[in-house]
mmCIF file of C-alpha atoms in Angstrom:
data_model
loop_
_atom_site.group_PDB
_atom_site.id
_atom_site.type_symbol
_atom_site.label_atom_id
_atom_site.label_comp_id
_atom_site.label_asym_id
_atom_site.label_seq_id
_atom_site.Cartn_x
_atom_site.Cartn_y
_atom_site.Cartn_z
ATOM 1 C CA UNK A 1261 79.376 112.694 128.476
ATOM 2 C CA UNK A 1262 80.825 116.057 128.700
ATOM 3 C CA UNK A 1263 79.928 119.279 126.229
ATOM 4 C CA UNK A 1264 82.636 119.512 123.587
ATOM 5 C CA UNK A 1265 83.178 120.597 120.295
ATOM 6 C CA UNK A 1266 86.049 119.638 118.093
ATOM 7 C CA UNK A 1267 87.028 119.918 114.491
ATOM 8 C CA UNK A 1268 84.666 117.158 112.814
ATOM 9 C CA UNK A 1269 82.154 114.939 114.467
ATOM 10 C CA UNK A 1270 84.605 112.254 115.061
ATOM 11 C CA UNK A 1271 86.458 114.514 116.628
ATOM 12 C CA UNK A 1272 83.994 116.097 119.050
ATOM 13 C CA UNK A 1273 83.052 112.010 119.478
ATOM 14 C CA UNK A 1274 86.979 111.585 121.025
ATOM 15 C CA UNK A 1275 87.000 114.674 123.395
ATOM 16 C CA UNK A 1276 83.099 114.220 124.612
ATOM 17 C CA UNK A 1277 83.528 110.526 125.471
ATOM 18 C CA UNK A 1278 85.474 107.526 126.353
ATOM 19 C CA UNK A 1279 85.074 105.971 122.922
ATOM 20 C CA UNK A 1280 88.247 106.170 120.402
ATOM 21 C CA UNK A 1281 88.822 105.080 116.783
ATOM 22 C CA UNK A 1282 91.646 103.838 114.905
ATOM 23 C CA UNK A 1283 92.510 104.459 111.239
ATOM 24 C CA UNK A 1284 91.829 101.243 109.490
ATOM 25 C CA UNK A 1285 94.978 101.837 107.074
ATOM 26 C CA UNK A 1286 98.300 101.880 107.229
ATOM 27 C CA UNK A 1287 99.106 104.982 104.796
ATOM 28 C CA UNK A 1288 100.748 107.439 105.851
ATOM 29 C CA UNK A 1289 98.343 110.360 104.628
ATOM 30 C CA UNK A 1290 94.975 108.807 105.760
ATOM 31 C CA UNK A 1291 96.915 107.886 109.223
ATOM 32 C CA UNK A 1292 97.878 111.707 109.462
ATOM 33 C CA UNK A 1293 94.113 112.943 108.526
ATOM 34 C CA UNK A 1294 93.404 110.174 111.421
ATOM 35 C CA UNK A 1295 95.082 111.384 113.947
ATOM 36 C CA UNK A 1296 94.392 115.089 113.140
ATOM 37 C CA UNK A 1297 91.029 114.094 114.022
ATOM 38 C CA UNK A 1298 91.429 112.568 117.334
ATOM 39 C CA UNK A 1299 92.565 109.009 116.032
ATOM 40 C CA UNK A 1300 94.545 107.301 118.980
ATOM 41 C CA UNK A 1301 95.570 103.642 116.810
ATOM 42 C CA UNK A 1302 95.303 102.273 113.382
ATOM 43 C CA UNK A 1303 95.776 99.099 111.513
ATOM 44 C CA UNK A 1304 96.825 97.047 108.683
ATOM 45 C CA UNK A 1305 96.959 93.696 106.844
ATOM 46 C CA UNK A 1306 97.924 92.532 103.463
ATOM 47 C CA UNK A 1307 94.773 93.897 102.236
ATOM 48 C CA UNK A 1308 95.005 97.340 103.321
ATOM 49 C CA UNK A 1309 98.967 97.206 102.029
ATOM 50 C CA UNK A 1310 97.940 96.264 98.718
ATOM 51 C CA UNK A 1311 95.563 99.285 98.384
ATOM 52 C CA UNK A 1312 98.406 101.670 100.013
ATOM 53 C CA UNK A 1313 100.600 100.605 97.226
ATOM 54 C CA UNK A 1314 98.022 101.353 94.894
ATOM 55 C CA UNK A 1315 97.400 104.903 96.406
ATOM 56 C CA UNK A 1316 101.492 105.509 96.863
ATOM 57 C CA UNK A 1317 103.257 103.258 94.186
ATOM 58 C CA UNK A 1318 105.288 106.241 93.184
ATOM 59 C CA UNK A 1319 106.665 106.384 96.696
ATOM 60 C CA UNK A 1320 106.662 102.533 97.601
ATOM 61 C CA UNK A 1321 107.866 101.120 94.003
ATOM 62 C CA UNK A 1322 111.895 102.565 94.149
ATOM 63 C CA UNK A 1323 111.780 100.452 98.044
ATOM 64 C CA UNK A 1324 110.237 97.431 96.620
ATOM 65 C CA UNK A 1325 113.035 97.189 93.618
ATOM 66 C CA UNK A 1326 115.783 98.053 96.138
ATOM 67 C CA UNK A 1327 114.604 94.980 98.274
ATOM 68 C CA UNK A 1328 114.676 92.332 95.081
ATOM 69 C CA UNK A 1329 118.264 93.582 94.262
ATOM 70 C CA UNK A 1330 119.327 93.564 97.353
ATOM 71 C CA UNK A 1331 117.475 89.989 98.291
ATOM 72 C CA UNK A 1332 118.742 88.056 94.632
ATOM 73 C CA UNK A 1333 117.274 84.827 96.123
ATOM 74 C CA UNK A 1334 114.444 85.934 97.813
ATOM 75 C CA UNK A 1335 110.666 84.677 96.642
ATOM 76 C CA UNK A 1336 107.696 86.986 96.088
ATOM 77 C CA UNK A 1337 106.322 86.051 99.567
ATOM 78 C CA UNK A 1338 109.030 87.129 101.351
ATOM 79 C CA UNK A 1339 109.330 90.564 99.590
ATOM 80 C CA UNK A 1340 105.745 90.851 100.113
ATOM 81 C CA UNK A 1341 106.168 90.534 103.936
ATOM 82 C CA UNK A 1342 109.165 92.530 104.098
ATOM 83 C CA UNK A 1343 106.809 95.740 102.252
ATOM 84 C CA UNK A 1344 104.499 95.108 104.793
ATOM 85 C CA UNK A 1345 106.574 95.031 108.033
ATOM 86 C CA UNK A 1346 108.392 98.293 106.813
ATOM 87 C CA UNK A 1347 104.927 100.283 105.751
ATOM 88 C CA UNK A 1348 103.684 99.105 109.295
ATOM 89 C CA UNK A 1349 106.806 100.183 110.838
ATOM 90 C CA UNK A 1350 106.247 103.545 109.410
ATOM 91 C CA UNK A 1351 102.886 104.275 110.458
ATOM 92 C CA UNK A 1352 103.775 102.963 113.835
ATOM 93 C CA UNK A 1353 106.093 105.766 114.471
ATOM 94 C CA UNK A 1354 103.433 108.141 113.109
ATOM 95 C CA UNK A 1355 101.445 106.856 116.707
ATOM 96 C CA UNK A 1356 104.698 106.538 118.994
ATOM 97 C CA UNK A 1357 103.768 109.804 120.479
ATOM 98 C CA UNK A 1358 100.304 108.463 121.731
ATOM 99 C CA UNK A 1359 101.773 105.516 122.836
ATOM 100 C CA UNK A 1360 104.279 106.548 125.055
ATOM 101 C CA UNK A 1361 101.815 109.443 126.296
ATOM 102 C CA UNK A 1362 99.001 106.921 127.090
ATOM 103 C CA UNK A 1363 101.470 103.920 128.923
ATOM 104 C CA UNK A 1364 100.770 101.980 126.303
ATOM 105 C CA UNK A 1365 96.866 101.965 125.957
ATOM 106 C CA UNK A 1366 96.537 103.502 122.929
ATOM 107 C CA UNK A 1367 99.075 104.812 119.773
ATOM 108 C CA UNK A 1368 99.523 100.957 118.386
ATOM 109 C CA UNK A 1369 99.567 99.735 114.780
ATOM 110 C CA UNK A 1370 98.242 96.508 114.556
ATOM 111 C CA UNK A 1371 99.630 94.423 112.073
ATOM 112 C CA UNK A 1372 98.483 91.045 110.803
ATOM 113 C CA UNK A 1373 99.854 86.897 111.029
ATOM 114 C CA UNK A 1374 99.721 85.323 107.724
ATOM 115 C CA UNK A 1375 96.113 84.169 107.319
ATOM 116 C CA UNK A 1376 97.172 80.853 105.561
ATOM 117 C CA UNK A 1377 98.066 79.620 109.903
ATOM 118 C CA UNK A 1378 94.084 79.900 110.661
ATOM 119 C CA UNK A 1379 94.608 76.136 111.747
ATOM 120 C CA UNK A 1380 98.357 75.890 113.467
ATOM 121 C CA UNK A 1381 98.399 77.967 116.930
ATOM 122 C CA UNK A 1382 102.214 77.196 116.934
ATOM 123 C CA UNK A 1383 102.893 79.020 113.309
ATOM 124 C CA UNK A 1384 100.631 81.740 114.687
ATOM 125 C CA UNK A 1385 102.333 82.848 117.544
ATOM 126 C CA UNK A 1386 105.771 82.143 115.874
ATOM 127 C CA UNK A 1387 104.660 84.822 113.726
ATOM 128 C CA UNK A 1388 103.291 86.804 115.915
ATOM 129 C CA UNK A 1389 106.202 87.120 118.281
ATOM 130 C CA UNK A 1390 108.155 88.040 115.414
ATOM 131 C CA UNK A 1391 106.088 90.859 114.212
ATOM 132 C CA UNK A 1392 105.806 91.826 117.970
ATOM 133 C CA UNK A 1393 109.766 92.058 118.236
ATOM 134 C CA UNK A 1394 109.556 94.807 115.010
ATOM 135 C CA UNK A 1395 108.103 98.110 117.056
ATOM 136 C CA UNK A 1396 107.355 98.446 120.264
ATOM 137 C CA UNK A 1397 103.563 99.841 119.838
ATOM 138 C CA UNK A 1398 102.132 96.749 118.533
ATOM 139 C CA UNK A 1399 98.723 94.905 118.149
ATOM 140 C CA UNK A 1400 99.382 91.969 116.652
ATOM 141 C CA UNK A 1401 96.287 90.825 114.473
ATOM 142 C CA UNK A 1402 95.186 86.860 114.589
ATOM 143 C CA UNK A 1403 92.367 85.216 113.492
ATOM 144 C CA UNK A 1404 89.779 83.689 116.166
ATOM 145 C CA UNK A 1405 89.634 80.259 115.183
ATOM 146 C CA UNK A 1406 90.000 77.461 117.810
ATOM 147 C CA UNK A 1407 93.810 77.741 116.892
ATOM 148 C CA UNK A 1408 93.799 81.298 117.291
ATOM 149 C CA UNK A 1409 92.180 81.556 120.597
ATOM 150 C CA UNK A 1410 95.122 78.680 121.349
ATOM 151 C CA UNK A 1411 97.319 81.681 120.555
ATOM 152 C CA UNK A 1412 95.772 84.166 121.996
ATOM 153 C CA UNK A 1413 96.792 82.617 125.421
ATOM 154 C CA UNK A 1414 99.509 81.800 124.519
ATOM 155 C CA UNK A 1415 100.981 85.132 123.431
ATOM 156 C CA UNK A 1416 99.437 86.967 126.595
ATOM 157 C CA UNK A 1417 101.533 84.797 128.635
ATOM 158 C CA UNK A 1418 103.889 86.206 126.943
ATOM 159 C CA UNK A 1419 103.238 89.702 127.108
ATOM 160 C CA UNK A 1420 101.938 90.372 123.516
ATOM 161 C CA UNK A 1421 99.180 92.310 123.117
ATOM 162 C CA UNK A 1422 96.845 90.774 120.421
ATOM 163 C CA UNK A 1423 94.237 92.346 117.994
ATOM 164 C CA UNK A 1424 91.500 89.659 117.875
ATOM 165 C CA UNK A 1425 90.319 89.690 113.908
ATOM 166 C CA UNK A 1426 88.243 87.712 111.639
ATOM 167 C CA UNK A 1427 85.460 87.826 114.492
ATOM 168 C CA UNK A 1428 81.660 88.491 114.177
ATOM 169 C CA UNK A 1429 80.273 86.909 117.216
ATOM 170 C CA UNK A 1430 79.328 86.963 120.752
ATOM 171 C CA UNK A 1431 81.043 83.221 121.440
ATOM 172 C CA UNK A 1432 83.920 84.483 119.883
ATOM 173 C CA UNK A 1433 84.539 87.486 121.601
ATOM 174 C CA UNK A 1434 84.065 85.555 124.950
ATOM 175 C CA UNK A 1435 87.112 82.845 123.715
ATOM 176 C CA UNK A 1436 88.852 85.714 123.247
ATOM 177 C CA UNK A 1437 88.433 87.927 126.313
ATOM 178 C CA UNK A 1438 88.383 84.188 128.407
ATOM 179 C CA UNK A 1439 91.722 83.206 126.644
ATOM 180 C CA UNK A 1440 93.452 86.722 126.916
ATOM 181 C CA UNK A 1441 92.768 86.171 130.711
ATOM 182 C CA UNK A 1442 93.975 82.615 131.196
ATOM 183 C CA UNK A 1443 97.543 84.402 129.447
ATOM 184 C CA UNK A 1444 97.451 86.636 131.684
ATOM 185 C CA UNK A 1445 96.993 85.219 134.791
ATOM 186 C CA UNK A 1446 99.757 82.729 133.833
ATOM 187 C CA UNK A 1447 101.887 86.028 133.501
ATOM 188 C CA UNK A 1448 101.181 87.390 136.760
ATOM 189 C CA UNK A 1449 101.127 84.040 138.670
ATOM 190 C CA UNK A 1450 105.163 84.497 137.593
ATOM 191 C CA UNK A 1451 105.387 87.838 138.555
ATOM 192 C CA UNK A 1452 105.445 89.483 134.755
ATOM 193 C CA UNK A 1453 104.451 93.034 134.078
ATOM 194 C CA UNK A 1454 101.148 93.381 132.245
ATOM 195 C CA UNK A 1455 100.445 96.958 132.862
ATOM 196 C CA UNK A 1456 101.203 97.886 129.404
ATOM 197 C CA UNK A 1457 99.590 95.243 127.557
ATOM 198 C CA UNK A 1458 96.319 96.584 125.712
ATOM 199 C CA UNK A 1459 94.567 93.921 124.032
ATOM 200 C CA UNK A 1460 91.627 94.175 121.902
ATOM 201 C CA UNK A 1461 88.350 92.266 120.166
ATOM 202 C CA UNK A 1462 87.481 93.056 116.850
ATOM 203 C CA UNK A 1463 83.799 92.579 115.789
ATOM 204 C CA UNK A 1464 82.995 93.177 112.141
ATOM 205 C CA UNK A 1465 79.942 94.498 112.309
ATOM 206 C CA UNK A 1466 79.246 94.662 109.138
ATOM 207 C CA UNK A 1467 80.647 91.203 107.853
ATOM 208 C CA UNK A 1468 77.869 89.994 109.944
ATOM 209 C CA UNK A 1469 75.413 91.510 108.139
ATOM 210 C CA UNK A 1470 76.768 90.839 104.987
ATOM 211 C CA UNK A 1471 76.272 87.133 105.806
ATOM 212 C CA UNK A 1472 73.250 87.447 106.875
ATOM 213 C CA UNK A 1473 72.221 89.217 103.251
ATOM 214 C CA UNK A 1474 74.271 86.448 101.405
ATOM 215 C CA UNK A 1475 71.845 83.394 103.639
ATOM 216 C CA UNK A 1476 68.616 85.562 102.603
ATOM 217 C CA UNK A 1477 69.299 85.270 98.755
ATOM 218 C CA UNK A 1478 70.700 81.805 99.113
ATOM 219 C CA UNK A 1479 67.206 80.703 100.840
ATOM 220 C CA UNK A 1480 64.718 82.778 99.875
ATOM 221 C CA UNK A 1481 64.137 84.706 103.040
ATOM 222 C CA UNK A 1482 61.870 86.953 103.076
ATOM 223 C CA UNK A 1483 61.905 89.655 106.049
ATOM 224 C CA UNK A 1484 62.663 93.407 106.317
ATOM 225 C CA UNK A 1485 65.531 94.156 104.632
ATOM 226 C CA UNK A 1486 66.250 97.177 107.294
ATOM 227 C CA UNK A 1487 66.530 94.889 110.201
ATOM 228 C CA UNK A 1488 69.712 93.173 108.380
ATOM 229 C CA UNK A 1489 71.569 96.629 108.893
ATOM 230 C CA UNK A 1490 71.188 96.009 112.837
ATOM 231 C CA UNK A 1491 72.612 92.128 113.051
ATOM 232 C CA UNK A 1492 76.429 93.228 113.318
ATOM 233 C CA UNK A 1493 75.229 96.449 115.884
ATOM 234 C CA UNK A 1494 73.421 93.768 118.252
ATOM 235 C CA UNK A 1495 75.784 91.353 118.089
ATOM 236 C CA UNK A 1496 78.487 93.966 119.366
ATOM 237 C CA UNK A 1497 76.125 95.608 122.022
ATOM 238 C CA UNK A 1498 76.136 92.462 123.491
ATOM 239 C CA UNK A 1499 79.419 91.672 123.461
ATOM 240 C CA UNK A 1500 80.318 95.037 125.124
ATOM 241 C CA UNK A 1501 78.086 94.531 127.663
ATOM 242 C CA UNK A 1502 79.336 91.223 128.676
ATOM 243 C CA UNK A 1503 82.445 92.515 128.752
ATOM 244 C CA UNK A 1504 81.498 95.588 130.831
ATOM 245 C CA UNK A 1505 79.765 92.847 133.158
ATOM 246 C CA UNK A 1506 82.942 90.729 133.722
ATOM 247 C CA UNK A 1507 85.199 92.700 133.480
ATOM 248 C CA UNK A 1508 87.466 91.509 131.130
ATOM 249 C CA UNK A 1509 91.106 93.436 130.230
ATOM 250 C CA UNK A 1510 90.175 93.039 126.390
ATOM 251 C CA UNK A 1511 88.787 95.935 124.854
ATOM 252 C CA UNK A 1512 86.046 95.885 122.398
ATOM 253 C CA UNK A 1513 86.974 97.519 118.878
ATOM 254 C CA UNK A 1514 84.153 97.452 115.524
ATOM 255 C CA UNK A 1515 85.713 96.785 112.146
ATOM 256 C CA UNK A 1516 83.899 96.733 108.991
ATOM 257 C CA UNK A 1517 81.517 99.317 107.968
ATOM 258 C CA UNK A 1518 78.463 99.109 105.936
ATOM 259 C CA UNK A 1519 76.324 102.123 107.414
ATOM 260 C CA UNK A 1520 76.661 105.196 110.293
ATOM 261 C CA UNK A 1521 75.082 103.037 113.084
ATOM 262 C CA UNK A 1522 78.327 100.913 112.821
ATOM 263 C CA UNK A 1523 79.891 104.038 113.899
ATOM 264 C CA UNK A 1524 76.578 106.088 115.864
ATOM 265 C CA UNK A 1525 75.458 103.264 117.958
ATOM 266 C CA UNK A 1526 78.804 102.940 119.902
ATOM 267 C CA UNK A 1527 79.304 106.414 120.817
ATOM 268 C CA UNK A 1528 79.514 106.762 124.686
ATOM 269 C CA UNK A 1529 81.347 103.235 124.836
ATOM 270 C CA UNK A 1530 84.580 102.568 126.372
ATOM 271 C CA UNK A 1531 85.803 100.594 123.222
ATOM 272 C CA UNK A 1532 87.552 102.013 120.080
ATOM 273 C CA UNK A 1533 86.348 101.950 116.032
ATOM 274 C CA UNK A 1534 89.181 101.166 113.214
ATOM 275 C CA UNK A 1535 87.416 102.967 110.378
ATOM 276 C CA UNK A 1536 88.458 103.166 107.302
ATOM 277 C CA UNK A 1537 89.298 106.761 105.481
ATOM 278 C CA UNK A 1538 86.724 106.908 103.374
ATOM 279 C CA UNK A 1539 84.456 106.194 106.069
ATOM 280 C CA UNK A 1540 85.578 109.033 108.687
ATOM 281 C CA UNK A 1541 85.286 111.046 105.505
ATOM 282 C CA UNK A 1542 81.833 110.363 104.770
ATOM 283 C CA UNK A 1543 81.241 110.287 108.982
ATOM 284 C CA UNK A 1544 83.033 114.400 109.444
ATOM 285 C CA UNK A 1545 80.628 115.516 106.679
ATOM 286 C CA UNK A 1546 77.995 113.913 107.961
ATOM 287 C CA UNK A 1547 75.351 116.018 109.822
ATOM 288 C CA UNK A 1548 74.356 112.618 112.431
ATOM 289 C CA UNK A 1549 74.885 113.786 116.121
ATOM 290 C CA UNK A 1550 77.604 113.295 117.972
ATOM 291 C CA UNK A 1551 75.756 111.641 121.438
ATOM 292 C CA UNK A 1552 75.447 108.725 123.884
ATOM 293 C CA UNK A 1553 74.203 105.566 122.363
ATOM 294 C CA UNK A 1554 75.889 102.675 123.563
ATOM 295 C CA UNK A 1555 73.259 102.017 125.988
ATOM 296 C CA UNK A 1556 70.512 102.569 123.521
ATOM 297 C CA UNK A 1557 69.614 98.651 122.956
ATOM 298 C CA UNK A 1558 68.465 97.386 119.596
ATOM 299 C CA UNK A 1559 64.429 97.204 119.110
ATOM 300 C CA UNK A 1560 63.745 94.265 120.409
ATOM 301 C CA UNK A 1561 61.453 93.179 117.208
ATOM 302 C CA UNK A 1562 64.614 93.461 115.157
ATOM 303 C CA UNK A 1563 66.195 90.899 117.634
ATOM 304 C CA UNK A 1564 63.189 88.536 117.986
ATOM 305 C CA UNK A 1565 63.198 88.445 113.506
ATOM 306 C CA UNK A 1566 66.157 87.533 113.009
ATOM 307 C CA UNK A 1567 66.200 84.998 115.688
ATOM 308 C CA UNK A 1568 63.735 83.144 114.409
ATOM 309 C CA UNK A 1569 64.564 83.569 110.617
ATOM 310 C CA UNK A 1570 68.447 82.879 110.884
ATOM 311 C CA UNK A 1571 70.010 80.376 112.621
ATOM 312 C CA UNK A 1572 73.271 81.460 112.228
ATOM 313 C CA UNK A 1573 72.299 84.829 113.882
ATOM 314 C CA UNK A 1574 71.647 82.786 116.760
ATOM 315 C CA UNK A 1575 74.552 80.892 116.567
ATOM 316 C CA UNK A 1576 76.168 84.536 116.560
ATOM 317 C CA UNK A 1577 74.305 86.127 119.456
ATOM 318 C CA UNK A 1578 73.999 83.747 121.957
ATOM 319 C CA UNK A 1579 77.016 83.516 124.033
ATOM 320 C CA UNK A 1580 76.643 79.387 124.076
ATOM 321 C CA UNK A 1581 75.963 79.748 119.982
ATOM 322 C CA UNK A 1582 79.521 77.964 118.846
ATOM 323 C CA UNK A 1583 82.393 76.165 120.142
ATOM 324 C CA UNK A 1584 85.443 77.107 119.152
ATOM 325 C CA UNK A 1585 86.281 74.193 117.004
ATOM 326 C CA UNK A 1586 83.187 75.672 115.130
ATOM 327 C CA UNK A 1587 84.164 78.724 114.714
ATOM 328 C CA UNK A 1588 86.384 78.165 111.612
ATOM 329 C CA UNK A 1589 82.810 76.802 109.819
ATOM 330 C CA UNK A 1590 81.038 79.358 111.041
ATOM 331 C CA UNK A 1591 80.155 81.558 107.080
ATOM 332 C CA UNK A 1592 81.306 85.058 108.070
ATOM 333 C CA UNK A 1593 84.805 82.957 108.859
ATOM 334 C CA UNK A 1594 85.113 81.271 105.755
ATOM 335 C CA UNK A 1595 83.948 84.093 103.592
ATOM 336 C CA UNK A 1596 86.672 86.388 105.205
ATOM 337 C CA UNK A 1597 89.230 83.991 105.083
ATOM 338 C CA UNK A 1598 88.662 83.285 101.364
ATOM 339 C CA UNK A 1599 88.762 87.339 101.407
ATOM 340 C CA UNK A 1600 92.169 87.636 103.144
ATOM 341 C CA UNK A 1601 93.824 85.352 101.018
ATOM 342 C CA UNK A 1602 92.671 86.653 97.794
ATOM 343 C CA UNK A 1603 94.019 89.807 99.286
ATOM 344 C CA UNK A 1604 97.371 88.365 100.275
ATOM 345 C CA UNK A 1605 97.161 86.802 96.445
ATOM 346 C CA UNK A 1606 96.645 90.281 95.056
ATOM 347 C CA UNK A 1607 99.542 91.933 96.771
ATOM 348 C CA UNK A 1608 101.753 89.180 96.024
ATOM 349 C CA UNK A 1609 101.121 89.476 92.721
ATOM 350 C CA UNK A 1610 101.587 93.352 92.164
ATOM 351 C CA UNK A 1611 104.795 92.373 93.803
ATOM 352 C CA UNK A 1612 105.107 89.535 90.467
ATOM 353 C CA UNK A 1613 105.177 92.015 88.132
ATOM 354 C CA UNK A 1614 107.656 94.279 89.662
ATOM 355 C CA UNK A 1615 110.332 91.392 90.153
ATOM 356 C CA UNK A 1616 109.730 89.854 86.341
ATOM 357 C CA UNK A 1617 108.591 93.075 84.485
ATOM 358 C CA UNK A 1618 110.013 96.123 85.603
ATOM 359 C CA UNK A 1619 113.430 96.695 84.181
ATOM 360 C CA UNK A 1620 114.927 98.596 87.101
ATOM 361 C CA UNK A 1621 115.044 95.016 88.819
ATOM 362 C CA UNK A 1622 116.888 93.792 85.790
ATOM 363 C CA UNK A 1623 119.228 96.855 85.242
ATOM 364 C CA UNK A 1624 117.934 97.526 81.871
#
């Protein structure tokens, strides 16, 4: 790592290393403050466009009553989509610049397939190649389920880059980085260009330790509550260093933060971050130093813990831990799933209220 000194530490992180972050939000402010920083990619789902429209009703609301008068028969749902392809659409121009610098590495928006599909591959990449055909500088965000890693190869074949989400573990990172290759050997075997695809693994770190915390209280676990913080960090350690080790195309990116190792323990990696605003807030002000840690491995006493005290961290960090027709079962799945949706529910809903309450809709 090279001496440098930028504007904040996240900053300084992007110029003194190989590891980049991504704005995990789709708003336009937050992705400028971002990418002011040294942000090269950002993110969104129906989540994160439901708390945009919260942040920037003023500016959203006079699009989403345009879209019900000018769409008489269409439902909630598909005004709901049609908010989120445009606000993705718009932050994805914010990033054009990086993408086109970068050949396509970096500068993409990720934006997510309908969570409800976690079981039908086909709906999933129907989706997906649909969002894919909306901007050019595209992630497109999929759920690693067995029928997601079904789609995964699939859409590498076809030359879609895909943002691997709703993933916490080391078996699932390896279906992904395993299926990503299968696509695209299939691509090349037919002579296809792949030498702008950019694919990517999410880990969320910290959902993993969240379930960890949840299966303490449920059974009565008793352990140090500190070594809980490190579950999500090991787990993604690893998977970077298989990844490193066999060189897979997929990148590793960490989602979901609970704490500054999420963030501290990766510097020095050849991976990317998508943190949230709030987070590279709290991060810039921070006073934690900016320096080489991906190599740093977790204290082995941490690892040997929570080996023996939760299964499903072993399930988690051995690479043999799951199938993939387990992974759906797997807790940190279900939980986020259950999340998504009630996100998807939300935003559908604030959506409700406009078309039956607000009297613009009705010409009042």
């Amino acid at each position: 790592m090279s001496e440098a000194n930028g504007k904040s530490p996240l900053h300084t992180m992007t110029l003194m290393s190989p590891t980049e972050f991504w704005n995990d939000s789709c708003g336009a402010a937050d992705l400028k403050y971002a990418i002011d920083n040294g942000a090269t990619g950002g993110t969104s789902n129906p989540i994160i466009v439901g708390e945009v429209l919260k942040k920037e009703m003023d500016a959203w609301r006079p699009r989403i009553v345009s879209l019900i008068q000018e769409n008489p028969t269409a439902s909630e749902d598909v005004i709901a989509w049609k908010i989120a392809e445009e606000m993705t659409i718009s932050a994805a121009a914010l990033l054009k610049p990086i993408y086109d610098k970068s050949g396509g590495r970096n500068g993409r928006l990720s934006i997510q397939t309908s969570a409800k599909n976690y079981r039908d591959a086909k709906a999933i990449v129907e989706q997906a190649l649909y969002f894919n055909s909306l901007y050019p500088n595209n992630n497109i965000k999929l759920p690693v389920t067995k029928a997601g890693v079904d789609a995964i190869e699939e859409l590498s074949y076809q030359g879609v880059s895909v943002n691997a989400t709703v993933s916490f573990t080391v078996p699932q990172s390896i279906a992904v980085a395993e299926a990503v290759e299968r696509g695209i050997a299939r691509r090349q075997k037919e002579g296809k260009d792949v030498s702008s695809m950019s694919p990517v693994c999410t880990v969320m770190v910290g959902r993993m330790d969240d379930w960890l915390k949840v299966q303490m209280a449920k059974k009565g676990i008793v352990t140090n509550p500190a070594y809980l913080d490190w579950a999500g960090v090991a787990v993604a350690k690893k998977a970077y260093r298989i990844f490193r080790e066999r060189g897979y195309r997929t990148r590793v990116l960490n989602a979901a933060y609970r704490n500054h190792f999420h963030w501290s323990e990766f510097i020095g990696g050849e991976m990317s971050m998508t943190i949230p605003p709030d987070w590279q807030k709290k991060f810039n002000a921070s006073d934690i130093e900016v320096k080489n840690r991906i190599d740093d491995p977790v204290d082995p006493k941490i690892i040997a813990e929570l080996e023996k005290k939760f299964p499903d961290f072993v399930r988690g960090y051995d690479e043999k831990g799951m199938k993939a027709e387990e992974f759906e079962n797997y807790g940190a799945v279900r939980r986020t799933l259950l999340g998504f949706l009630s996100g998807y529910a939300d935003l559908v809903q604030v959506i409700r209220h406009i078309m039956i309450s607000d009297p613009d809709v009705k010409g009042e």
